[in-house]
Amino acid sequence: MTMTSAQRSLAERIRTSIADEPIQREVSMFGGRSFMVNEKMIVSAGKDGSLLVRIAAEDHDRLLLEQPGAEQAEMGTGRTMGPGWITVAADHLVDEASLALWLSFALDYNRAPK
């Protein structure tokens, strides 16, 4: 998969941020570059520089309301993904603190006992 410059930039920032995670890998899925920790997806860098984030379903509605740039994730136009899947617009990921916040939500969910 050829990445756009926005996607490449975001992917590099994600790699740097999760470098200390014990088991990680990257795969192409959901139309983006997805990052796996402990064999479960945490985030995916979209072609437009947006971020698909996997979070706890019980945090879904609260984060949509509280976090700027957060939207219900869609798998294709008009096909919403279920609770626990949020897309964050690229213009709300411009600094490291905003990316770190979303990565922390995803990693917290990833580490939670299932």
PDB file of N, CA and C in Angstrom:
ATOM      1  N   MET A   1       0.842  -1.172   0.000  1.00  0.00           N
ATOM      2  CA  MET A   1       0.000   0.000   0.000  1.00  0.00           C
ATOM      3  C   MET A   1       0.892   1.242   0.000  1.00  0.00           C
ATOM      4  N   THR A   2       0.637   2.135  -0.914  1.00  0.00           N
ATOM      5  CA  THR A   2       1.358   3.395  -0.959  1.00  0.00           C
ATOM      6  C   THR A   2       0.685   4.386  -0.023  1.00  0.00           C
ATOM      7  N   MET A   3       1.482   4.968   0.855  1.00  0.00           N
ATOM      8  CA  MET A   3       0.923   5.912   1.816  1.00  0.00           C
ATOM      9  C   MET A   3       1.039   7.339   1.300  1.00  0.00           C
ATOM     10  N   THR A   4       0.061   8.155   1.665  1.00  0.00           N
ATOM     11  CA  THR A   4       0.116   9.583   1.363  1.00  0.00           C
ATOM     12  C   THR A   4       1.115  10.240   2.317  1.00  0.00           C
ATOM     13  N   SER A   5       1.495  11.473   2.035  1.00  0.00           N
ATOM     14  CA  SER A   5       2.435  12.154   2.926  1.00  0.00           C
ATOM     15  C   SER A   5       1.823  12.376   4.311  1.00  0.00           C
ATOM     16  N   ALA A   6       0.531  12.707   4.374  1.00  0.00           N
ATOM     17  CA  ALA A   6      -0.146  12.906   5.667  1.00  0.00           C
ATOM     18  C   ALA A   6      -0.172  11.597   6.460  1.00  0.00           C
ATOM     19  N   GLN A   7      -0.432  10.511   5.768  1.00  0.00           N
ATOM     20  CA  GLN A   7      -0.481   9.209   6.412  1.00  0.00           C
ATOM     21  C   GLN A   7       0.914   8.777   6.880  1.00  0.00           C
ATOM     22  N   ARG A   8       1.905   8.992   6.044  1.00  0.00           N
ATOM     23  CA  ARG A   8       3.287   8.658   6.396  1.00  0.00           C
ATOM     24  C   ARG A   8       3.737   9.423   7.639  1.00  0.00           C
ATOM     25  N   SER A   9       3.430  10.697   7.672  1.00  0.00           N
ATOM     26  CA  SER A   9       3.810  11.548   8.801  1.00  0.00           C
ATOM     27  C   SER A   9       3.145  11.068  10.094  1.00  0.00           C
ATOM     28  N   LEU A  10       1.845  10.802  10.035  1.00  0.00           N
ATOM     29  CA  LEU A  10       1.132  10.320  11.215  1.00  0.00           C
ATOM     30  C   LEU A  10       1.658   8.948  11.640  1.00  0.00           C
ATOM     31  N   ALA A  11       1.903   8.069  10.686  1.00  0.00           N
ATOM     32  CA  ALA A  11       2.419   6.731  11.011  1.00  0.00           C
ATOM     33  C   ALA A  11       3.764   6.826  11.727  1.00  0.00           C
ATOM     34  N   GLU A  12       4.620   7.719  11.296  1.00  0.00           N
ATOM     35  CA  GLU A  12       5.916   7.886  11.949  1.00  0.00           C
ATOM     36  C   GLU A  12       5.746   8.392  13.378  1.00  0.00           C
ATOM     37  N   ARG A  13       4.844   9.308  13.581  1.00  0.00           N
ATOM     38  CA  ARG A  13       4.565   9.813  14.934  1.00  0.00           C
ATOM     39  C   ARG A  13       4.032   8.697  15.832  1.00  0.00           C
ATOM     40  N   ILE A  14       3.170   7.849  15.281  1.00  0.00           N
ATOM     41  CA  ILE A  14       2.630   6.722  16.048  1.00  0.00           C
ATOM     42  C   ILE A  14       3.758   5.754  16.399  1.00  0.00           C
ATOM     43  N   ARG A  15       4.586   5.401  15.423  1.00  0.00           N
ATOM     44  CA  ARG A  15       5.713   4.489  15.672  1.00  0.00           C
ATOM     45  C   ARG A  15       6.577   4.990  16.827  1.00  0.00           C
ATOM     46  N   THR A  16       6.899   6.268  16.788  1.00  0.00           N
ATOM     47  CA  THR A  16       7.729   6.863  17.836  1.00  0.00           C
ATOM     48  C   THR A  16       7.034   6.767  19.194  1.00  0.00           C
ATOM     49  N   SER A  17       5.734   7.037  19.210  1.00  0.00           N
ATOM     50  CA  SER A  17       4.978   7.052  20.466  1.00  0.00           C
ATOM     51  C   SER A  17       4.821   5.677  21.099  1.00  0.00           C
ATOM     52  N   ILE A  18       4.752   4.634  20.279  1.00  0.00           N
ATOM     53  CA  ILE A  18       4.528   3.289  20.834  1.00  0.00           C
ATOM     54  C   ILE A  18       5.786   2.436  20.804  1.00  0.00           C
ATOM     55  N   ALA A  19       6.921   3.035  20.589  1.00  0.00           N
ATOM     56  CA  ALA A  19       8.178   2.290  20.447  1.00  0.00           C
ATOM     57  C   ALA A  19       8.479   1.386  21.637  1.00  0.00           C
ATOM     58  N   ASP A  20       8.017   1.751  22.815  1.00  0.00           N
ATOM     59  CA  ASP A  20       8.308   0.959  24.007  1.00  0.00           C
ATOM     60  C   ASP A  20       7.288  -0.143  24.282  1.00  0.00           C
ATOM     61  N   GLU A  21       6.259  -0.237  23.467  1.00  0.00           N
ATOM     62  CA  GLU A  21       5.267  -1.293  23.668  1.00  0.00           C
ATOM     63  C   GLU A  21       5.905  -2.643  23.330  1.00  0.00           C
ATOM     64  N   PRO A  22       5.608  -3.691  24.119  1.00  0.00           N
ATOM     65  CA  PRO A  22       6.329  -4.955  23.979  1.00  0.00           C
ATOM     66  C   PRO A  22       6.102  -5.711  22.667  1.00  0.00           C
ATOM     67  N   ILE A  23       4.886  -5.886  22.258  1.00  0.00           N
ATOM     68  CA  ILE A  23       4.600  -6.662  21.043  1.00  0.00           C
ATOM     69  C   ILE A  23       3.799  -5.776  20.115  1.00  0.00           C
ATOM     70  N   GLN A  24       4.424  -5.396  18.999  1.00  0.00           N
ATOM     71  CA  GLN A  24       3.737  -4.504  18.067  1.00  0.00           C
ATOM     72  C   GLN A  24       4.066  -4.878  16.633  1.00  0.00           C
ATOM     73  N   ARG A  25       3.141  -4.523  15.753  1.00  0.00           N
ATOM     74  CA  ARG A  25       3.372  -4.692  14.318  1.00  0.00           C
ATOM     75  C   ARG A  25       2.425  -3.786  13.566  1.00  0.00           C
ATOM     76  N   GLU A  26       2.698  -3.628  12.276  1.00  0.00           N
ATOM     77  CA  GLU A  26       1.870  -2.795  11.408  1.00  0.00           C
ATOM     78  C   GLU A  26       1.267  -3.650  10.313  1.00  0.00           C
ATOM     79  N   VAL A  27       0.031  -3.355   9.985  1.00  0.00           N
ATOM     80  CA  VAL A  27      -0.649  -4.055   8.893  1.00  0.00           C
ATOM     81  C   VAL A  27      -1.517  -3.060   8.129  1.00  0.00           C
ATOM     82  N   SER A  28      -1.788  -3.378   6.887  1.00  0.00           N
ATOM     83  CA  SER A  28      -2.708  -2.570   6.097  1.00  0.00           C
ATOM     84  C   SER A  28      -4.108  -3.122   6.309  1.00  0.00           C
ATOM     85  N   MET A  29      -4.988  -2.282   6.877  1.00  0.00           N
ATOM     86  CA  MET A  29      -6.396  -2.659   7.034  1.00  0.00           C
ATOM     87  C   MET A  29      -7.224  -1.409   7.280  1.00  0.00           C
ATOM     88  N   PHE A  30      -8.506  -1.522   7.109  1.00  0.00           N
ATOM     89  CA  PHE A  30      -9.427  -0.396   7.259  1.00  0.00           C
ATOM     90  C   PHE A  30      -9.031   0.767   6.347  1.00  0.00           C
ATOM     91  N   GLY A  31      -8.414   0.490   5.229  1.00  0.00           N
ATOM     92  CA  GLY A  31      -8.015   1.537   4.297  1.00  0.00           C
ATOM     93  C   GLY A  31      -6.875   2.402   4.805  1.00  0.00           C
ATOM     94  N   GLY A  32      -6.178   1.939   5.823  1.00  0.00           N
ATOM     95  CA  GLY A  32      -5.088   2.724   6.394  1.00  0.00           C
ATOM     96  C   GLY A  32      -3.937   1.851   6.837  1.00  0.00           C
ATOM     97  N   ARG A  33      -3.036   2.459   7.556  1.00  0.00           N
ATOM     98  CA  ARG A  33      -1.895   1.752   8.135  1.00  0.00           C
ATOM     99  C   ARG A  33      -2.222   1.529   9.600  1.00  0.00           C
ATOM    100  N   SER A  34      -2.535   0.282   9.956  1.00  0.00           N
ATOM    101  CA  SER A  34      -2.988  -0.040  11.299  1.00  0.00           C
ATOM    102  C   SER A  34      -1.833  -0.494  12.173  1.00  0.00           C
ATOM    103  N   PHE A  35      -1.916  -0.122  13.434  1.00  0.00           N
ATOM    104  CA  PHE A  35      -0.891  -0.449  14.407  1.00  0.00           C
ATOM    105  C   PHE A  35      -1.481  -1.405  15.434  1.00  0.00           C
ATOM    106  N   MET A  36      -0.805  -2.524  15.596  1.00  0.00           N
ATOM    107  CA  MET A  36      -1.240  -3.577  16.496  1.00  0.00           C
ATOM    108  C   MET A  36      -0.308  -3.626  17.706  1.00  0.00           C
ATOM    109  N   VAL A  37      -0.895  -3.799  18.872  1.00  0.00           N
ATOM    110  CA  VAL A  37      -0.150  -4.039  20.102  1.00  0.00           C
ATOM    111  C   VAL A  37      -0.790  -5.270  20.737  1.00  0.00           C
ATOM    112  N   ASN A  38       0.036  -6.218  21.129  1.00  0.00           N
ATOM    113  CA  ASN A  38      -0.481  -7.477  21.689  1.00  0.00           C
ATOM    114  C   ASN A  38      -1.459  -8.146  20.729  1.00  0.00           C
ATOM    115  N   GLU A  39      -1.165  -8.033  19.430  1.00  0.00           N
ATOM    116  CA  GLU A  39      -1.967  -8.647  18.367  1.00  0.00           C
ATOM    117  C   GLU A  39      -3.387  -8.086  18.251  1.00  0.00           C
ATOM    118  N   LYS A  40      -3.624  -6.892  18.820  1.00  0.00           N
ATOM    119  CA  LYS A  40      -4.923  -6.231  18.676  1.00  0.00           C
ATOM    120  C   LYS A  40      -4.693  -4.821  18.157  1.00  0.00           C
ATOM    121  N   MET A  41      -5.535  -4.389  17.221  1.00  0.00           N
ATOM    122  CA  MET A  41      -5.382  -3.058  16.659  1.00  0.00           C
ATOM    123  C   MET A  41      -5.658  -1.989  17.703  1.00  0.00           C
ATOM    124  N   ILE A  42      -4.784  -0.974  17.735  1.00  0.00           N
ATOM    125  CA  ILE A  42      -5.050   0.162  18.621  1.00  0.00           C
ATOM    126  C   ILE A  42      -5.500   1.376  17.806  1.00  0.00           C
ATOM    127  N   VAL A  43      -4.803   1.664  16.706  1.00  0.00           N
ATOM    128  CA  VAL A  43      -5.138   2.805  15.859  1.00  0.00           C
ATOM    129  C   VAL A  43      -4.792   2.493  14.414  1.00  0.00           C
ATOM    130  N   SER A  44      -5.338   3.301  13.517  1.00  0.00           N
ATOM    131  CA  SER A  44      -5.004   3.203  12.108  1.00  0.00           C
ATOM    132  C   SER A  44      -4.870   4.612  11.535  1.00  0.00           C
ATOM    133  N   ALA A  45      -3.765   4.855  10.854  1.00  0.00           N
ATOM    134  CA  ALA A  45      -3.516   6.145  10.216  1.00  0.00           C
ATOM    135  C   ALA A  45      -4.210   6.162   8.851  1.00  0.00           C
ATOM    136  N   GLY A  46      -5.144   7.099   8.680  1.00  0.00           N
ATOM    137  CA  GLY A  46      -5.880   7.211   7.430  1.00  0.00           C
ATOM    138  C   GLY A  46      -5.110   7.971   6.368  1.00  0.00           C
ATOM    139  N   LYS A  47      -5.497   7.791   5.135  1.00  0.00           N
ATOM    140  CA  LYS A  47      -4.835   8.467   4.012  1.00  0.00           C
ATOM    141  C   LYS A  47      -4.841   9.983   4.149  1.00  0.00           C
ATOM    142  N   ASP A  48      -5.884  10.518   4.780  1.00  0.00           N
ATOM    143  CA  ASP A  48      -5.999  11.972   4.938  1.00  0.00           C
ATOM    144  C   ASP A  48      -5.358  12.481   6.234  1.00  0.00           C
ATOM    145  N   GLY A  49      -4.665  11.590   6.948  1.00  0.00           N
ATOM    146  CA  GLY A  49      -4.026  11.979   8.199  1.00  0.00           C
ATOM    147  C   GLY A  49      -4.934  11.869   9.406  1.00  0.00           C
ATOM    148  N   SER A  50      -6.140  11.348   9.203  1.00  0.00           N
ATOM    149  CA  SER A  50      -7.047  11.123  10.327  1.00  0.00           C
ATOM    150  C   SER A  50      -6.621   9.850  11.052  1.00  0.00           C
ATOM    151  N   LEU A  51      -7.198   9.648  12.229  1.00  0.00           N
ATOM    152  CA  LEU A  51      -6.825   8.505  13.053  1.00  0.00           C
ATOM    153  C   LEU A  51      -8.073   7.722  13.434  1.00  0.00           C
ATOM    154  N   LEU A  52      -8.099   6.439  13.110  1.00  0.00           N
ATOM    155  CA  LEU A  52      -9.143   5.535  13.560  1.00  0.00           C
ATOM    156  C   LEU A  52      -8.652   4.948  14.878  1.00  0.00           C
ATOM    157  N   VAL A  53      -9.462   5.067  15.923  1.00  0.00           N
ATOM    158  CA  VAL A  53      -9.038   4.665  17.262  1.00  0.00           C
ATOM    159  C   VAL A  53      -9.988   3.608  17.812  1.00  0.00           C
ATOM    160  N   ARG A  54      -9.412   2.543  18.371  1.00  0.00           N
ATOM    161  CA  ARG A  54     -10.193   1.489  19.030  1.00  0.00           C
ATOM    162  C   ARG A  54     -10.184   1.766  20.524  1.00  0.00           C
ATOM    163  N   ILE A  55     -11.354   2.018  21.080  1.00  0.00           N
ATOM    164  CA  ILE A  55     -11.482   2.365  22.500  1.00  0.00           C
ATOM    165  C   ILE A  55     -12.525   1.467  23.156  1.00  0.00           C
ATOM    166  N   ALA A  56     -12.647   1.583  24.452  1.00  0.00           N
ATOM    167  CA  ALA A  56     -13.684   0.844  25.175  1.00  0.00           C
ATOM    168  C   ALA A  56     -15.062   1.371  24.761  1.00  0.00           C
ATOM    169  N   ALA A  57     -15.977   0.472  24.471  1.00  0.00           N
ATOM    170  CA  ALA A  57     -17.327   0.865  24.031  1.00  0.00           C
ATOM    171  C   ALA A  57     -18.012   1.758  25.063  1.00  0.00           C
ATOM    172  N   GLU A  58     -17.747   1.509  26.344  1.00  0.00           N
ATOM    173  CA  GLU A  58     -18.409   2.316  27.379  1.00  0.00           C
ATOM    174  C   GLU A  58     -17.889   3.758  27.417  1.00  0.00           C
ATOM    175  N   ASP A  59     -16.746   4.029  26.813  1.00  0.00           N
ATOM    176  CA  ASP A  59     -16.204   5.394  26.752  1.00  0.00           C
ATOM    177  C   ASP A  59     -16.604   6.136  25.473  1.00  0.00           C
ATOM    178  N   HIS A  60     -17.219   5.438  24.564  1.00  0.00           N
ATOM    179  CA  HIS A  60     -17.505   5.958  23.228  1.00  0.00           C
ATOM    180  C   HIS A  60     -18.281   7.282  23.233  1.00  0.00           C
ATOM    181  N   ASP A  61     -19.465   7.279  23.803  1.00  0.00           N
ATOM    182  CA  ASP A  61     -20.311   8.476  23.752  1.00  0.00           C
ATOM    183  C   ASP A  61     -19.670   9.658  24.476  1.00  0.00           C
ATOM    184  N   ARG A  62     -19.041   9.393  25.601  1.00  0.00           N
ATOM    185  CA  ARG A  62     -18.389  10.468  26.370  1.00  0.00           C
ATOM    186  C   ARG A  62     -17.263  11.104  25.553  1.00  0.00           C
ATOM    187  N   LEU A  63     -16.448  10.292  24.909  1.00  0.00           N
ATOM    188  CA  LEU A  63     -15.331  10.840  24.135  1.00  0.00           C
ATOM    189  C   LEU A  63     -15.813  11.602  22.907  1.00  0.00           C
ATOM    190  N   LEU A  64     -16.885  11.125  22.283  1.00  0.00           N
ATOM    191  CA  LEU A  64     -17.452  11.863  21.145  1.00  0.00           C
ATOM    192  C   LEU A  64     -17.890  13.260  21.570  1.00  0.00           C
ATOM    193  N   LEU A  65     -18.464  13.362  22.746  1.00  0.00           N
ATOM    194  CA  LEU A  65     -18.935  14.654  23.243  1.00  0.00           C
ATOM    195  C   LEU A  65     -17.802  15.541  23.739  1.00  0.00           C
ATOM    196  N   GLU A  66     -16.825  14.956  24.409  1.00  0.00           N
ATOM    197  CA  GLU A  66     -15.792  15.739  25.084  1.00  0.00           C
ATOM    198  C   GLU A  66     -14.589  16.109  24.218  1.00  0.00           C
ATOM    199  N   GLN A  67     -14.290  15.320  23.218  1.00  0.00           N
ATOM    200  CA  GLN A  67     -13.038  15.513  22.487  1.00  0.00           C
ATOM    201  C   GLN A  67     -13.267  16.168  21.123  1.00  0.00           C
ATOM    202  N   PRO A  68     -12.653  17.317  20.898  1.00  0.00           N
ATOM    203  CA  PRO A  68     -12.776  17.990  19.599  1.00  0.00           C
ATOM    204  C   PRO A  68     -12.225  17.121  18.469  1.00  0.00           C
ATOM    205  N   GLY A  69     -12.919  17.134  17.363  1.00  0.00           N
ATOM    206  CA  GLY A  69     -12.469  16.397  16.182  1.00  0.00           C
ATOM    207  C   GLY A  69     -12.860  14.935  16.161  1.00  0.00           C
ATOM    208  N   ALA A  70     -13.493  14.447  17.234  1.00  0.00           N
ATOM    209  CA  ALA A  70     -13.896  13.039  17.305  1.00  0.00           C
ATOM    210  C   ALA A  70     -15.245  12.852  16.619  1.00  0.00           C
ATOM    211  N   GLU A  71     -15.328  11.809  15.807  1.00  0.00           N
ATOM    212  CA  GLU A  71     -16.565  11.480  15.099  1.00  0.00           C
ATOM    213  C   GLU A  71     -16.790   9.975  15.149  1.00  0.00           C
ATOM    214  N   GLN A  72     -18.031   9.578  14.986  1.00  0.00           N
ATOM    215  CA  GLN A  72     -18.351   8.161  14.852  1.00  0.00           C
ATOM    216  C   GLN A  72     -17.623   7.623  13.621  1.00  0.00           C
ATOM    217  N   ALA A  73     -16.892   6.546  13.772  1.00  0.00           N
ATOM    218  CA  ALA A  73     -16.151   5.966  12.651  1.00  0.00           C
ATOM    219  C   ALA A  73     -17.112   5.333  11.654  1.00  0.00           C
ATOM    220  N   GLU A  74     -16.750   5.439  10.378  1.00  0.00           N
ATOM    221  CA  GLU A  74     -17.528   4.827   9.307  1.00  0.00           C
ATOM    222  C   GLU A  74     -16.657   3.873   8.517  1.00  0.00           C
ATOM    223  N   MET A  75     -17.260   2.782   8.094  1.00  0.00           N
ATOM    224  CA  MET A  75     -16.600   1.829   7.215  1.00  0.00           C
ATOM    225  C   MET A  75     -17.263   1.997   5.853  1.00  0.00           C
ATOM    226  N   GLY A  76     -16.836   3.022   5.145  1.00  0.00           N
ATOM    227  CA  GLY A  76     -17.496   3.385   3.902  1.00  0.00           C
ATOM    228  C   GLY A  76     -18.582   4.405   4.184  1.00  0.00           C
ATOM    229  N   THR A  77     -18.969   5.111   3.182  1.00  0.00           N
ATOM    230  CA  THR A  77     -19.937   6.190   3.333  1.00  0.00           C
ATOM    231  C   THR A  77     -21.267   5.681   3.883  1.00  0.00           C
ATOM    232  N   GLY A  78     -21.672   6.262   5.010  1.00  0.00           N
ATOM    233  CA  GLY A  78     -22.967   5.942   5.582  1.00  0.00           C
ATOM    234  C   GLY A  78     -23.041   4.638   6.347  1.00  0.00           C
ATOM    235  N   ARG A  79     -21.940   3.931   6.472  1.00  0.00           N
ATOM    236  CA  ARG A  79     -21.925   2.653   7.198  1.00  0.00           C
ATOM    237  C   ARG A  79     -21.117   2.830   8.480  1.00  0.00           C
ATOM    238  N   THR A  80     -21.794   3.186   9.560  1.00  0.00           N
ATOM    239  CA  THR A  80     -21.088   3.449  10.810  1.00  0.00           C
ATOM    240  C   THR A  80     -20.594   2.149  11.435  1.00  0.00           C
ATOM    241  N   MET A  81     -19.427   2.278  12.059  1.00  0.00           N
ATOM    242  CA  MET A  81     -18.875   1.165  12.825  1.00  0.00           C
ATOM    243  C   MET A  81     -19.518   1.223  14.209  1.00  0.00           C
ATOM    244  N   GLY A  82     -19.444   0.172  14.953  1.00  0.00           N
ATOM    245  CA  GLY A  82     -20.093   0.107  16.254  1.00  0.00           C
ATOM    246  C   GLY A  82     -19.408   0.941  17.319  1.00  0.00           C
ATOM    247  N   PRO A  83     -19.967   0.932  18.520  1.00  0.00           N
ATOM    248  CA  PRO A  83     -19.362   1.642  19.639  1.00  0.00           C
ATOM    249  C   PRO A  83     -17.948   1.115  19.886  1.00  0.00           C
ATOM    250  N   GLY A  84     -17.051   2.029  20.203  1.00  0.00           N
ATOM    251  CA  GLY A  84     -15.665   1.653  20.423  1.00  0.00           C
ATOM    252  C   GLY A  84     -14.767   1.984  19.250  1.00  0.00           C
ATOM    253  N   TRP A  85     -15.348   2.559  18.200  1.00  0.00           N
ATOM    254  CA  TRP A  85     -14.582   2.955  17.016  1.00  0.00           C
ATOM    255  C   TRP A  85     -14.828   4.436  16.757  1.00  0.00           C
ATOM    256  N   ILE A  86     -13.785   5.237  16.873  1.00  0.00           N
ATOM    257  CA  ILE A  86     -13.878   6.686  16.681  1.00  0.00           C
ATOM    258  C   ILE A  86     -12.831   7.120  15.667  1.00  0.00           C
ATOM    259  N   THR A  87     -13.194   8.067  14.822  1.00  0.00           N
ATOM    260  CA  THR A  87     -12.237   8.696  13.915  1.00  0.00           C
ATOM    261  C   THR A  87     -11.951  10.100  14.429  1.00  0.00           C
ATOM    262  N   VAL A  88     -10.677  10.451  14.453  1.00  0.00           N
ATOM    263  CA  VAL A  88     -10.257  11.784  14.882  1.00  0.00           C
ATOM    264  C   VAL A  88      -9.711  12.507  13.656  1.00  0.00           C
ATOM    265  N   ALA A  89     -10.261  13.687  13.374  1.00  0.00           N
ATOM    266  CA  ALA A  89      -9.858  14.468  12.212  1.00  0.00           C
ATOM    267  C   ALA A  89      -8.388  14.886  12.316  1.00  0.00           C
ATOM    268  N   ALA A  90      -7.714  14.921  11.178  1.00  0.00           N
ATOM    269  CA  ALA A  90      -6.288  15.240  11.128  1.00  0.00           C
ATOM    270  C   ALA A  90      -5.961  16.584  11.765  1.00  0.00           C
ATOM    271  N   ASP A  91      -6.829  17.569  11.591  1.00  0.00           N
ATOM    272  CA  ASP A  91      -6.529  18.900  12.141  1.00  0.00           C
ATOM    273  C   ASP A  91      -6.657  18.963  13.664  1.00  0.00           C
ATOM    274  N   HIS A  92      -7.062  17.852  14.286  1.00  0.00           N
ATOM    275  CA  HIS A  92      -7.108  17.773  15.744  1.00  0.00           C
ATOM    276  C   HIS A  92      -6.004  16.867  16.294  1.00  0.00           C
ATOM    277  N   LEU A  93      -5.023  16.576  15.431  1.00  0.00           N
ATOM    278  CA  LEU A  93      -3.889  15.740  15.824  1.00  0.00           C
ATOM    279  C   LEU A  93      -2.565  16.447  15.553  1.00  0.00           C
ATOM    280  N   VAL A  94      -2.593  17.768  15.506  1.00  0.00           N
ATOM    281  CA  VAL A  94      -1.416  18.518  15.069  1.00  0.00           C
ATOM    282  C   VAL A  94      -0.275  18.527  16.081  1.00  0.00           C
ATOM    283  N   ASP A  95      -0.588  18.365  17.370  1.00  0.00           N
ATOM    284  CA  ASP A  95       0.504  18.362  18.346  1.00  0.00           C
ATOM    285  C   ASP A  95       0.628  16.979  18.983  1.00  0.00           C
ATOM    286  N   GLU A  96       1.765  16.762  19.628  1.00  0.00           N
ATOM    287  CA  GLU A  96       2.030  15.449  20.211  1.00  0.00           C
ATOM    288  C   GLU A  96       1.094  15.137  21.371  1.00  0.00           C
ATOM    289  N   ALA A  97       0.657  16.160  22.109  1.00  0.00           N
ATOM    290  CA  ALA A  97      -0.242  15.929  23.243  1.00  0.00           C
ATOM    291  C   ALA A  97      -1.580  15.352  22.775  1.00  0.00           C
ATOM    292  N   SER A  98      -2.112  15.858  21.663  1.00  0.00           N
ATOM    293  CA  SER A  98      -3.402  15.353  21.183  1.00  0.00           C
ATOM    294  C   SER A  98      -3.276  13.915  20.681  1.00  0.00           C
ATOM    295  N   LEU A  99      -2.200  13.610  19.974  1.00  0.00           N
ATOM    296  CA  LEU A  99      -1.988  12.226  19.527  1.00  0.00           C
ATOM    297  C   LEU A  99      -1.784  11.320  20.737  1.00  0.00           C
ATOM    298  N   ALA A 100      -0.998  11.757  21.699  1.00  0.00           N
ATOM    299  CA  ALA A 100      -0.729  10.953  22.896  1.00  0.00           C
ATOM    300  C   ALA A 100      -2.014  10.654  23.662  1.00  0.00           C
ATOM    301  N   LEU A 101      -2.925  11.615  23.725  1.00  0.00           N
ATOM    302  CA  LEU A 101      -4.190  11.404  24.416  1.00  0.00           C
ATOM    303  C   LEU A 101      -4.963  10.243  23.783  1.00  0.00           C
ATOM    304  N   TRP A 102      -5.102  10.267  22.453  1.00  0.00           N
ATOM    305  CA  TRP A 102      -5.848   9.214  21.765  1.00  0.00           C
ATOM    306  C   TRP A 102      -5.135   7.873  21.852  1.00  0.00           C
ATOM    307  N   LEU A 103      -3.809   7.888  21.765  1.00  0.00           N
ATOM    308  CA  LEU A 103      -3.065   6.641  21.921  1.00  0.00           C
ATOM    309  C   LEU A 103      -3.268   6.068  23.330  1.00  0.00           C
ATOM    310  N   SER A 104      -3.348   6.943  24.335  1.00  0.00           N
ATOM    311  CA  SER A 104      -3.558   6.457  25.703  1.00  0.00           C
ATOM    312  C   SER A 104      -4.931   5.803  25.841  1.00  0.00           C
ATOM    313  N   PHE A 105      -5.970   6.386  25.227  1.00  0.00           N
ATOM    314  CA  PHE A 105      -7.298   5.761  25.265  1.00  0.00           C
ATOM    315  C   PHE A 105      -7.248   4.371  24.626  1.00  0.00           C
ATOM    316  N   ALA A 106      -6.585   4.282  23.464  1.00  0.00           N
ATOM    317  CA  ALA A 106      -6.496   3.013  22.741  1.00  0.00           C
ATOM    318  C   ALA A 106      -5.678   1.979  23.509  1.00  0.00           C
ATOM    319  N   LEU A 107      -4.566   2.395  24.075  1.00  0.00           N
ATOM    320  CA  LEU A 107      -3.711   1.472  24.818  1.00  0.00           C
ATOM    321  C   LEU A 107      -4.377   1.022  26.120  1.00  0.00           C
ATOM    322  N   ASP A 108      -5.108   1.906  26.766  1.00  0.00           N
ATOM    323  CA  ASP A 108      -5.851   1.511  27.973  1.00  0.00           C
ATOM    324  C   ASP A 108      -6.840   0.404  27.641  1.00  0.00           C
ATOM    325  N   TYR A 109      -7.544   0.568  26.527  1.00  0.00           N
ATOM    326  CA  TYR A 109      -8.501  -0.464  26.112  1.00  0.00           C
ATOM    327  C   TYR A 109      -7.767  -1.743  25.740  1.00  0.00           C
ATOM    328  N   ASN A 110      -6.662  -1.630  25.035  1.00  0.00           N
ATOM    329  CA  ASN A 110      -5.873  -2.770  24.595  1.00  0.00           C
ATOM    330  C   ASN A 110      -5.398  -3.600  25.790  1.00  0.00           C
ATOM    331  N   ARG A 111      -5.029  -2.927  26.870  1.00  0.00           N
ATOM    332  CA  ARG A 111      -4.471  -3.615  28.042  1.00  0.00           C
ATOM    333  C   ARG A 111      -5.544  -4.148  28.997  1.00  0.00           C
ATOM    334  N   ALA A 112      -6.769  -3.682  28.836  1.00  0.00           N
ATOM    335  CA  ALA A 112      -7.842  -4.098  29.750  1.00  0.00           C
ATOM    336  C   ALA A 112      -8.133  -5.601  29.577  1.00  0.00           C
ATOM    337  N   PRO A 113      -8.364  -6.295  30.677  1.00  0.00           N
ATOM    338  CA  PRO A 113      -8.723  -7.716  30.559  1.00  0.00           C
ATOM    339  C   PRO A 113     -10.057  -7.850  29.829  1.00  0.00           C
ATOM    340  N   LYS A 114     -10.128  -8.792  28.954  1.00  0.00           N
ATOM    341  CA  LYS A 114     -11.348  -8.999  28.158  1.00  0.00           C
ATOM    342  C   LYS A 114     -12.130 -10.146  28.717  1.00  0.00           C
TER     343      LYS A 114
END
